[in-house]
mmCIF file of C-alpha atoms and ligand atoms in Angstrom:
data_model
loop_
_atom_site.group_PDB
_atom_site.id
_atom_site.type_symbol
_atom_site.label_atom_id
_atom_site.label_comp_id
_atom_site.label_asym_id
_atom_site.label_seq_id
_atom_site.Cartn_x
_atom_site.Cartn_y
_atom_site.Cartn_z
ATOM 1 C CA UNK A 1 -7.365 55.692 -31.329
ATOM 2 C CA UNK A 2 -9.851 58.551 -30.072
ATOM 3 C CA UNK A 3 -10.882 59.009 -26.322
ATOM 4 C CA UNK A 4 -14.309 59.411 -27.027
ATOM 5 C CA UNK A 5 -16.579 59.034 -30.847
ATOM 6 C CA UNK A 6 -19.816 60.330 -31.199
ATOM 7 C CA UNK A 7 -21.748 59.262 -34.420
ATOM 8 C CA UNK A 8 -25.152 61.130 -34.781
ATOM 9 C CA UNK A 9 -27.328 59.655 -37.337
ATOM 10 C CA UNK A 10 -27.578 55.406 -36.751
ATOM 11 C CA UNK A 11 -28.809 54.640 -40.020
ATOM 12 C CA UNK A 12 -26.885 52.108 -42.309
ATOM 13 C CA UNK A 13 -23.572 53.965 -42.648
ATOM 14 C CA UNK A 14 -23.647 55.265 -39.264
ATOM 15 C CA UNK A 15 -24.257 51.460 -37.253
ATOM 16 C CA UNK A 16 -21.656 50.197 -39.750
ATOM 17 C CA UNK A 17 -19.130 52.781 -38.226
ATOM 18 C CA UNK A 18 -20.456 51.758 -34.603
ATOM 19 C CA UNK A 19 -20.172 48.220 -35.475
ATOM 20 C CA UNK A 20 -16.402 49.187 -36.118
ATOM 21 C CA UNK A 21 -15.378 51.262 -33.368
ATOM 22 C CA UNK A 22 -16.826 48.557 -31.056
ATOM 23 C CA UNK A 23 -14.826 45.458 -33.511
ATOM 24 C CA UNK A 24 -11.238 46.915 -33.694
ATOM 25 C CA UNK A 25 -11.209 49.519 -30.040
ATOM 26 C CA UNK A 26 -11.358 52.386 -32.319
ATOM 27 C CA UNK A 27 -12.552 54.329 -29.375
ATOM 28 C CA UNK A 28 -12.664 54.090 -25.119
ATOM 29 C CA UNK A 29 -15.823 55.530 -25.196
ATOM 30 C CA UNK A 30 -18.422 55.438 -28.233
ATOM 31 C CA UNK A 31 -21.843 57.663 -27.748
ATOM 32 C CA UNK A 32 -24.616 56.830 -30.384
ATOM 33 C CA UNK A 33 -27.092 59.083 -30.968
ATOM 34 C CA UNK A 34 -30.221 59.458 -33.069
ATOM 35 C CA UNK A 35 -32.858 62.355 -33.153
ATOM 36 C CA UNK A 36 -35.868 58.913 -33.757
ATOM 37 C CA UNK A 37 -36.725 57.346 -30.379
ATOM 38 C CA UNK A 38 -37.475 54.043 -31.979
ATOM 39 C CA UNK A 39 -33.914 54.359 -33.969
ATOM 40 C CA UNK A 40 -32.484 54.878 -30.670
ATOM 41 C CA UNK A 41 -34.778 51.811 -28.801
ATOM 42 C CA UNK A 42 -33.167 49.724 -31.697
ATOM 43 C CA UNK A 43 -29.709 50.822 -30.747
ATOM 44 C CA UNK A 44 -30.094 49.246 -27.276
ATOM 45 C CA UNK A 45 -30.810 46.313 -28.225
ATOM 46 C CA UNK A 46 -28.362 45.915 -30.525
ATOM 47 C CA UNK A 47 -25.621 46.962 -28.113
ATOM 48 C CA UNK A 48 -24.523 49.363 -31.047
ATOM 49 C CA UNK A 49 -22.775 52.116 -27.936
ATOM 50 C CA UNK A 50 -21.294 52.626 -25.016
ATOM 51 C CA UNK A 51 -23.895 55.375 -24.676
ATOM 52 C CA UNK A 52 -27.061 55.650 -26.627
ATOM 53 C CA UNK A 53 -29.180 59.117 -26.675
ATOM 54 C CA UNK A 54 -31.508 61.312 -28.516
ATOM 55 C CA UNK A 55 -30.019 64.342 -26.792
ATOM 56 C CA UNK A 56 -27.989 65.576 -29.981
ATOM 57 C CA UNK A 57 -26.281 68.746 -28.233
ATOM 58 C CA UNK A 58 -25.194 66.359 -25.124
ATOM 59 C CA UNK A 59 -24.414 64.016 -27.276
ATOM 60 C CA UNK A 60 -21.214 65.655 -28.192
ATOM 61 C CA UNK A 61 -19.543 67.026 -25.026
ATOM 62 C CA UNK A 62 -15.747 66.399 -25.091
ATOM 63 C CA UNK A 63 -15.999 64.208 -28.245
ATOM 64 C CA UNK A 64 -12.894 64.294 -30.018
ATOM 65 C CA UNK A 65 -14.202 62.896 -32.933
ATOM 66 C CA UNK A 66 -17.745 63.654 -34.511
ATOM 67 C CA UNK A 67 -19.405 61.897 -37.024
ATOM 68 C CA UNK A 68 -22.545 63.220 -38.862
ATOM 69 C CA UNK A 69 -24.248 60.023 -40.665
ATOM 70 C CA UNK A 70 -27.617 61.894 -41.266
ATOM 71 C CA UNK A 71 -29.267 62.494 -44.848
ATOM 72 C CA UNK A 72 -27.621 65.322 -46.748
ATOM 73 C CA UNK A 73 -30.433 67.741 -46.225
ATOM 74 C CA UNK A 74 -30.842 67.354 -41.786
ATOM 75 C CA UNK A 75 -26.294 67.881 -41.753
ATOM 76 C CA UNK A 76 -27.280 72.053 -41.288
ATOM 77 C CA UNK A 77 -30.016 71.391 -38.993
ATOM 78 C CA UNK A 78 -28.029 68.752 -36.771
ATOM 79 C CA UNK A 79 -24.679 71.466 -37.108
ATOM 80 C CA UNK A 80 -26.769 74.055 -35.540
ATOM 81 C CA UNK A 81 -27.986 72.059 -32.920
ATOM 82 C CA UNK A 82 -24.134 70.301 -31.739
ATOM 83 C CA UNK A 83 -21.577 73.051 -32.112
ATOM 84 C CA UNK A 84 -22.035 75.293 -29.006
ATOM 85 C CA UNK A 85 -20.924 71.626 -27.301
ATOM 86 C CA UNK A 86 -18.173 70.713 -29.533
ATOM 87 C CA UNK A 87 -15.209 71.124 -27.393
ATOM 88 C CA UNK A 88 -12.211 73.085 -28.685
ATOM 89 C CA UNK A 89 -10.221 71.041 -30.969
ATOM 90 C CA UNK A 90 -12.604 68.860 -31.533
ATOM 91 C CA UNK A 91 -13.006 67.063 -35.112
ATOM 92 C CA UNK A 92 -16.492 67.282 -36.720
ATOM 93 C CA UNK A 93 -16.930 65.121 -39.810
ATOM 94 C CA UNK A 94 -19.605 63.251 -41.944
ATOM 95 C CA UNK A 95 -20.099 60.702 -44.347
ATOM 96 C CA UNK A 96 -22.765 62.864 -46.738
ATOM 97 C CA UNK A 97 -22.745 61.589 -50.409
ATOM 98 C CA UNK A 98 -22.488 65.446 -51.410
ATOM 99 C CA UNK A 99 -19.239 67.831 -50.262
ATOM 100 C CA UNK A 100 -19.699 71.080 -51.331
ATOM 101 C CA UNK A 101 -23.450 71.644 -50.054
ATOM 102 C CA UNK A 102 -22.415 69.543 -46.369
ATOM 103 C CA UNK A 103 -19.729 71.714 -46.081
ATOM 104 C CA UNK A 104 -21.851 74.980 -46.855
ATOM 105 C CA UNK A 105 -24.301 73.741 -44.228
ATOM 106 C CA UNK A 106 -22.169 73.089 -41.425
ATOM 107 C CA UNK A 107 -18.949 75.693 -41.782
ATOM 108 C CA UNK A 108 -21.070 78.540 -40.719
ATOM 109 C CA UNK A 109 -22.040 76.866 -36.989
ATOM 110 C CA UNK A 110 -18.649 75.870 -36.320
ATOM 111 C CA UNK A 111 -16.189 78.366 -34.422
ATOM 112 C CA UNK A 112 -12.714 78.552 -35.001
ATOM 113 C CA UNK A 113 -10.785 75.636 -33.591
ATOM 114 C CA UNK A 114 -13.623 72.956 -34.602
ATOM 115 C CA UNK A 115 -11.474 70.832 -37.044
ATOM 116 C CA UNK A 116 -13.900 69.917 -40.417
ATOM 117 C CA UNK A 117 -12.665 66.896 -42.034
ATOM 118 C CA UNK A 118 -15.434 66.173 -44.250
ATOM 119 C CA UNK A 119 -15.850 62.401 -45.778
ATOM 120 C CA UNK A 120 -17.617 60.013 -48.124
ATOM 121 C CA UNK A 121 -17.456 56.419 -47.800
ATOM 122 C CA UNK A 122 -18.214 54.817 -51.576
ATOM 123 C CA UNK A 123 -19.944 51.990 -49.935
ATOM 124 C CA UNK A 124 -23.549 51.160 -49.444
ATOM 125 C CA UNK A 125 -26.745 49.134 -50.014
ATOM 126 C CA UNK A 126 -29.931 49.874 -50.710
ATOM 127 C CA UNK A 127 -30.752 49.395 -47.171
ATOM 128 C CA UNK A 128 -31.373 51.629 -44.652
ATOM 129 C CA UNK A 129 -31.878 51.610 -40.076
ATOM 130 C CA UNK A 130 -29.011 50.360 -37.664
ATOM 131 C CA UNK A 131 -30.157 46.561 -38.540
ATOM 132 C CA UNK A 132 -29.085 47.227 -41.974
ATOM 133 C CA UNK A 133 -25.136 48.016 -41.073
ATOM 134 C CA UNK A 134 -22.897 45.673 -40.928
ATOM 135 C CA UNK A 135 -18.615 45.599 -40.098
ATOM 136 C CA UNK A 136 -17.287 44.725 -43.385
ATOM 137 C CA UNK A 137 -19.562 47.614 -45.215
ATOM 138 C CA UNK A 138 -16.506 49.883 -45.657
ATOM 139 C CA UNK A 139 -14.025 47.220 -46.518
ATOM 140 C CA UNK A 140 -11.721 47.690 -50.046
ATOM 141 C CA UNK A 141 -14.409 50.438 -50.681
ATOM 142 C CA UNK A 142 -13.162 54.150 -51.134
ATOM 143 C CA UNK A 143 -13.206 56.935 -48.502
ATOM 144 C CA UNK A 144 -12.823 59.852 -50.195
ATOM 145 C CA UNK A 145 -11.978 62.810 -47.792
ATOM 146 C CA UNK A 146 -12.399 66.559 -48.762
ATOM 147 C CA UNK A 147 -10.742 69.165 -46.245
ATOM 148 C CA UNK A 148 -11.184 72.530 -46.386
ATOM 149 C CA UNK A 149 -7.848 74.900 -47.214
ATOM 150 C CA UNK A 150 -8.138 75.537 -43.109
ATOM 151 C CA UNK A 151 -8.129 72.326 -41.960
ATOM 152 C CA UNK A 152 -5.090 70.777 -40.188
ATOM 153 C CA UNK A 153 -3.395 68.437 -42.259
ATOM 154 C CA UNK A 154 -3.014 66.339 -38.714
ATOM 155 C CA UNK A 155 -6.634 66.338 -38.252
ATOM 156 C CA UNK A 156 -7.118 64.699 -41.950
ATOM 157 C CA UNK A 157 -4.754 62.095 -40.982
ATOM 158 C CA UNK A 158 -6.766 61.055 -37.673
ATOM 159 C CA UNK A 159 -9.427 60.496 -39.838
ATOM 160 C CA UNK A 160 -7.868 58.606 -42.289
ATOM 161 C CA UNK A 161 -6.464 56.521 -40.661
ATOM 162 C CA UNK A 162 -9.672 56.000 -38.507
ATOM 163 C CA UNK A 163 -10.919 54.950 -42.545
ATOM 164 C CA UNK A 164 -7.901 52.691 -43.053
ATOM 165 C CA UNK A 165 -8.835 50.816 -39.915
ATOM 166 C CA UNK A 166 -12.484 50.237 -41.214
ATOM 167 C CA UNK A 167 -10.364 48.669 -44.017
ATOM 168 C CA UNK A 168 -11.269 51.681 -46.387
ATOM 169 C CA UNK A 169 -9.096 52.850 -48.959
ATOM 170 C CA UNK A 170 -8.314 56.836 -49.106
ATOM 171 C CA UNK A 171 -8.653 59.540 -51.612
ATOM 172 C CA UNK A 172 -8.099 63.057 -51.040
ATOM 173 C CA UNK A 173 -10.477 65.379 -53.208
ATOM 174 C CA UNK A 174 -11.918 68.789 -53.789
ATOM 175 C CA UNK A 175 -15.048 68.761 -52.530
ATOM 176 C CA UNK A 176 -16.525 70.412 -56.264
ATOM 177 C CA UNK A 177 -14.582 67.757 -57.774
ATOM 178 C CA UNK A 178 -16.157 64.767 -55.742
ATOM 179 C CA UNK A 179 -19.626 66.220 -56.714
ATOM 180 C CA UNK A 180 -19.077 66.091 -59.933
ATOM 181 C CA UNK A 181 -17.215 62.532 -60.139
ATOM 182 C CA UNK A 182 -20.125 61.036 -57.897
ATOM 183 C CA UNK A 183 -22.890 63.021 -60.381
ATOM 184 C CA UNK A 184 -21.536 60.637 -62.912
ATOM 185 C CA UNK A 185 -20.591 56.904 -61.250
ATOM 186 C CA UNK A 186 -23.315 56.966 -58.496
ATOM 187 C CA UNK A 187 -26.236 60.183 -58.754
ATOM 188 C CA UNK A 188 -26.876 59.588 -62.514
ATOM 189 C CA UNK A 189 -27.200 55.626 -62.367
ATOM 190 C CA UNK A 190 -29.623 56.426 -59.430
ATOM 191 C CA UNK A 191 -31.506 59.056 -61.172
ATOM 192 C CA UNK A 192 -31.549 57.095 -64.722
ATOM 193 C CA UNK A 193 -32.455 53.565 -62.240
ATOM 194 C CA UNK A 194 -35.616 55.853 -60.636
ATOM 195 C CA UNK A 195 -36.811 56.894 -64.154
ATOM 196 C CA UNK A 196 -36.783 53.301 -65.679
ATOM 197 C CA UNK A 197 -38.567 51.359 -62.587
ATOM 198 C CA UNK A 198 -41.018 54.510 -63.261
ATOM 199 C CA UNK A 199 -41.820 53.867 -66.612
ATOM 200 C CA UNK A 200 -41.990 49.907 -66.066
ATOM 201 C CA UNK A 201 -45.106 51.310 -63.402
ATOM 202 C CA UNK A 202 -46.333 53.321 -66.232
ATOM 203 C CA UNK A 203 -47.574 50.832 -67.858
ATOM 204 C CA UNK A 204 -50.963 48.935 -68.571
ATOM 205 C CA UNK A 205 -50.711 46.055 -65.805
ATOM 206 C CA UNK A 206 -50.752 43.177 -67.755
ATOM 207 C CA UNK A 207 -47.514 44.038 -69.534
ATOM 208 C CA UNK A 208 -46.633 45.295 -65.668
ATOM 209 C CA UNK A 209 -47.234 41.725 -64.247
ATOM 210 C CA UNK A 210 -44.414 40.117 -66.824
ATOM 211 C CA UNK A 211 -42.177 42.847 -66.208
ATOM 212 C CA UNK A 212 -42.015 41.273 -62.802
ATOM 213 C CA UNK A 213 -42.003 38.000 -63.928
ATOM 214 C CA UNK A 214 -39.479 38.164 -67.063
ATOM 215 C CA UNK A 215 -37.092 40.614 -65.518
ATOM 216 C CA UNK A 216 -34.072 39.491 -66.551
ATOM 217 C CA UNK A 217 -30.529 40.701 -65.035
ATOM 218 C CA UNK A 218 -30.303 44.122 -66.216
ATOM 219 C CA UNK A 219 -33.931 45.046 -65.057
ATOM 220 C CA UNK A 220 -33.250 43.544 -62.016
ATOM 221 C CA UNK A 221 -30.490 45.775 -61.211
ATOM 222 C CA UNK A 222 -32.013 48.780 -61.602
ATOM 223 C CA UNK A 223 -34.743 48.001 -59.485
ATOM 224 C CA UNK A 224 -32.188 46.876 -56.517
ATOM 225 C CA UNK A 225 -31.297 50.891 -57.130
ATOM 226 C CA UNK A 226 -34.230 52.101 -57.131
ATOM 227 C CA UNK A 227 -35.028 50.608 -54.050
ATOM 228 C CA UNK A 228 -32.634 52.944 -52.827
ATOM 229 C CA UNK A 229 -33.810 55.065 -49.328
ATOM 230 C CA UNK A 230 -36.026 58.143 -50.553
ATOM 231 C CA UNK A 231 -35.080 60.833 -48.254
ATOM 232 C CA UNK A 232 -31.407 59.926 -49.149
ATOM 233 C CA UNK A 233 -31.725 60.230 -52.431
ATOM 234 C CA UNK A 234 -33.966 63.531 -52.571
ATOM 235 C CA UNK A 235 -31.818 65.380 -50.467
ATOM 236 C CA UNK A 236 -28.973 64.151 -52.626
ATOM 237 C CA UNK A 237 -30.136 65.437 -55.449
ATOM 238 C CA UNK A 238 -31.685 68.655 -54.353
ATOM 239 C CA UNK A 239 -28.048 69.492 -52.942
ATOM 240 C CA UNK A 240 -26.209 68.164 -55.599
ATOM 241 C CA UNK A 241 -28.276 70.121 -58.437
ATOM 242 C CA UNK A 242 -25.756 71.724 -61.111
ATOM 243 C CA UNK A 243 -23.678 68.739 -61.427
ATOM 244 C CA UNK A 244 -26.268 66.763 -61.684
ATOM 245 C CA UNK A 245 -27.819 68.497 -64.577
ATOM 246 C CA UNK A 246 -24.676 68.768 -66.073
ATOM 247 C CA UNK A 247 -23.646 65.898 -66.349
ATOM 248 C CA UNK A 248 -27.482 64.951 -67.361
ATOM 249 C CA UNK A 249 -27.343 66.978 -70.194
ATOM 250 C CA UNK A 250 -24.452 65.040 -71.547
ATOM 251 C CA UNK A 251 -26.101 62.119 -71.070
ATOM 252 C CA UNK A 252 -28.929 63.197 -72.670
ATOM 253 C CA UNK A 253 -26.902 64.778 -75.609
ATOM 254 C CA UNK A 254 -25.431 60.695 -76.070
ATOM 255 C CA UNK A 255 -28.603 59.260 -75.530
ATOM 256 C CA UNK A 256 -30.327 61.069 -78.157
ATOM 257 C CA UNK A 257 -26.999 60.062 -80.661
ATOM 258 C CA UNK A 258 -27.710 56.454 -79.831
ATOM 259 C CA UNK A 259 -31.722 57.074 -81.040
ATOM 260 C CA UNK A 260 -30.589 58.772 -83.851
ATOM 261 C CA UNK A 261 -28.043 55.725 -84.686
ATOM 262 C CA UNK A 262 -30.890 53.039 -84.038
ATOM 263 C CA UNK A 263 -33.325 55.089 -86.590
ATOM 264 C CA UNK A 264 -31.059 55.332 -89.255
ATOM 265 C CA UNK A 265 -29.618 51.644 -89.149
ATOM 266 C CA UNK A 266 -26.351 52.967 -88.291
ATOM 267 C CA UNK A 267 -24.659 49.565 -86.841
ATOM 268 C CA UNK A 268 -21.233 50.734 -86.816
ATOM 269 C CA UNK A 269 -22.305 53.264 -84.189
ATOM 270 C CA UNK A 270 -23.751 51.067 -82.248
ATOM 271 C CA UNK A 271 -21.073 48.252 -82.338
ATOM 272 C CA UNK A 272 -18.206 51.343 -81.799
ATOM 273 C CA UNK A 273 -20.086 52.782 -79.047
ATOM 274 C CA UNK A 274 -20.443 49.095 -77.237
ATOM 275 C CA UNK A 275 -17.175 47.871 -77.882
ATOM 276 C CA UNK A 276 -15.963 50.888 -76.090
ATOM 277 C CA UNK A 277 -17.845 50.737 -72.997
ATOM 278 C CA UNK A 278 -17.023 47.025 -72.882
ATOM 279 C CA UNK A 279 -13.042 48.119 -72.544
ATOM 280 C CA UNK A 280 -14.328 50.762 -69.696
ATOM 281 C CA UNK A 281 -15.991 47.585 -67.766
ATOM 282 C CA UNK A 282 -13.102 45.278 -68.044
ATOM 283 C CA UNK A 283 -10.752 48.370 -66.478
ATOM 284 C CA UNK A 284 -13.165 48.826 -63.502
ATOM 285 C CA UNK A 285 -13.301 45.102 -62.959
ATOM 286 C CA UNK A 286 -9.567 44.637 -62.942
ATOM 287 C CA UNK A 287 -9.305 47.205 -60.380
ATOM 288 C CA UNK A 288 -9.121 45.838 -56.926
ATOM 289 C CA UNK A 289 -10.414 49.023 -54.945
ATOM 290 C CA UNK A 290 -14.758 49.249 -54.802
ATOM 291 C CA UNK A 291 -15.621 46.410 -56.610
HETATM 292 P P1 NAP B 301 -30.265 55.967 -43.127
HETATM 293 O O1 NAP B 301 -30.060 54.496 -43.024
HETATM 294 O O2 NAP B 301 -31.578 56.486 -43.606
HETATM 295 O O3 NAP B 301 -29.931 56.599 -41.708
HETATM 296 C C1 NAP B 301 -30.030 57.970 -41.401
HETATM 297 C C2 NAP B 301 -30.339 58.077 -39.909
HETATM 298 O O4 NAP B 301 -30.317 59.469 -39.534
HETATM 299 C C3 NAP B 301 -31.738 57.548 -39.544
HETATM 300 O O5 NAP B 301 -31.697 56.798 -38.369
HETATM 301 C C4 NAP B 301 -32.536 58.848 -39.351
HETATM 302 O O6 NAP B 301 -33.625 58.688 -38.459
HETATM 303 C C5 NAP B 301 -31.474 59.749 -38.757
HETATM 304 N N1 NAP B 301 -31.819 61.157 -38.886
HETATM 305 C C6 NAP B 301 -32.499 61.780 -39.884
HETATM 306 N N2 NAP B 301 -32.581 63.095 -39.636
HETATM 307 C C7 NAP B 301 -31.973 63.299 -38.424
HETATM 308 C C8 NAP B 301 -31.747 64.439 -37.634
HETATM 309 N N3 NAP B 301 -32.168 65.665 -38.016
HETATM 310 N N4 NAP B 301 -31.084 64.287 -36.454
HETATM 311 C C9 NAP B 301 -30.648 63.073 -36.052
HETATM 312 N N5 NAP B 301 -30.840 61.930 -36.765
HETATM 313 C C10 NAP B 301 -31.490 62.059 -37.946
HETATM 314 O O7 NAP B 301 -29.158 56.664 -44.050
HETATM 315 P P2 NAP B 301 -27.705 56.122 -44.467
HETATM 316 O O8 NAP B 301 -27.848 55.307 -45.684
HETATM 317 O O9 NAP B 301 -27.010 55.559 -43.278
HETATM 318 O O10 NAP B 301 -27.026 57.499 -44.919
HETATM 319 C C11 NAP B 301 -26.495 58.396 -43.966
HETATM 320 C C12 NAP B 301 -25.609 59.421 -44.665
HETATM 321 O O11 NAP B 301 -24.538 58.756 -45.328
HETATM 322 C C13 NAP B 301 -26.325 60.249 -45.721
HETATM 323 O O12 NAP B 301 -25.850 61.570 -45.686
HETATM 324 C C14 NAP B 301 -25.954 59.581 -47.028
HETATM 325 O O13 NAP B 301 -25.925 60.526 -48.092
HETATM 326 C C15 NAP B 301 -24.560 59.049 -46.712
HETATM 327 N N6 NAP B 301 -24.176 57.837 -47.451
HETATM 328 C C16 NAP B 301 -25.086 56.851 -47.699
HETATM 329 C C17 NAP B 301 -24.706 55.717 -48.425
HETATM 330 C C18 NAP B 301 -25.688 54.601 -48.747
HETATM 331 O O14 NAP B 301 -25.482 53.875 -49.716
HETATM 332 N N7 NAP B 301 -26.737 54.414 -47.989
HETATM 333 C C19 NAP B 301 -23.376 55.589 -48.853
HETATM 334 C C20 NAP B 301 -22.456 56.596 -48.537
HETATM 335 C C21 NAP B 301 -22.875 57.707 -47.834
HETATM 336 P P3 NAP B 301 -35.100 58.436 -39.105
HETATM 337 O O15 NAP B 301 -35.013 57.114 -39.767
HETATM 338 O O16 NAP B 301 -36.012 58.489 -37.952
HETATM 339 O O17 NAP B 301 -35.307 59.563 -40.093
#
């Protein structure tokens, strides 16, 4: 599909990528690189690239495809380092779980005639290094792709396709849009996941101790979030600020109805407000796309 793929950043997303260039010949010649020596030791032995190297700015000589898998915050550093070597034509894209400050970071480094096609695969787990990828990863999960008014329509395309081959599904989006979509059905649950596990800590250790031991389904869950990489999700939030506390004021606004409701006895409230988000779960489930 591409002569040659570079993928800087070998984390989870970025070995699953690998992993898929390698499975379905996605490229002739696929450089992995990583600024962490030991990431990079790691990607040797798991035979993750044609070439592996923590040389960032070789890295990306006569690539005609590359992909930034770093966290959010390191996409303006790692920019800055790669574009004098980008050759003309050449695509630059990432998988960042926030568009509009990714883009903001890397636009200003790139010369005209670098083709940004920037991209975020709704797929993950809460683990993180190139053991943690695997091929499937990206499979019936959502790519959704946010070019810029500039960008050629043939270069979104290439990507897309490169996507569809991972078996991901496409959606084309605004990047403010996607920012404030993903505030609501992935940075919230994170955030509100975070604050729970926190209070569980908060309290006197023997009630802590059957926390652990009585956590039932629910609590669970949360805590498989909350597991979720640090750096990924600070950097996440930090660039992803006023739709985040937008949408958290909302949030907070219902939250503080449904205390209200409980105080007063107010049942039908409560039963209402259920049964609806019980008709919202049985519409996500039925869809066949990111479940
Ligand atoms: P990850 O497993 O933590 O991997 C990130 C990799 O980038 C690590 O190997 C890290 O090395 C390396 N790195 C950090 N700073 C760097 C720099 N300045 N230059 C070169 N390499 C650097 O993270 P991930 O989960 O794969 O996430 C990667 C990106 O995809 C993030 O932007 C994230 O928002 C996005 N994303 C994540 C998920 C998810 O669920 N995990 C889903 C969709 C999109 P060190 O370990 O040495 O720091």
């Amino acid at each position: 599909m591409f002569g040659k793929v570079t993928i800087i950043g070998m984390g989870l997303i970025g070995s699953s990528i690998a992993r898929n260039v390698l499975a379905h010949k996605l490229a002739k010649t696929l450089v992995v690189a990583d600024a962490s020596e030991e990431v990079c030791k790691k990607l040797v032995e798991l035979e993750l690239g044609n070439i592996v190297t923590d040389e960032l700015a070789l890295s990306v000589e006569d690539a005609d495809l590359v992909i930034l898998a770093v966290p959010v915050g390191a996409m303006g550093k790692v920019a800055k380092i790669i574009a004098p070597n980008l050759k003309q034509g050449a695509i630059l894209s990432d998988t960042g779980s926030v568009k509009v400050s990714v883009i903001d970071q890397i636009k200003p480094f790139c010369r005209s005639g670098i083709e940004i096609v920037p991209a975020h695969p709704i797929a993950g787990t809460e683990f993180s290094g190139p053991e943690s990828g695997f091929v499937e990863l990206f499979e019936k999960k959502w790519c959704i792709i946010t070019p810029l008014p500039e960008t050629d329509v043939r270069s979104v395309e290439k990507v897309s396709e490169f996507w569809e081959k991972m078996g991901a599904v496409i959606n084309i989006m605004e990047p403010e849009h996607h920012d404030l979509v993903l505030g609501i059905t992935s940075h919230l649950p994170h955030l509100i996941a975070y604050t729970i596990v926190g209070t569980a800590d908060e309290l006197s250790d023997d009630i802590k101790s059957e926390v652990i031991q009585f956590s039932a389904s629910g609590f669970r869950g949360f805590t498989r979030i909350a597991a979720s990489d640090p750096t990924m999700w600070r950097d996440i939030f930090l660039n992803n600020k006023d739709a985040v506390l937008e949408i958290l004021q909302r949030f907070t606004e219902d939250l503080t109805a449904m205390q209200k409701a409980i105080r007063k006895g107010d049942g039908d409230y409560l039963y209402e407000s259920f049964s609806k988000t019980r008709a919202i779960r049985k519409a996500i489930i039925e869809q066949d796309v990111g479940n």
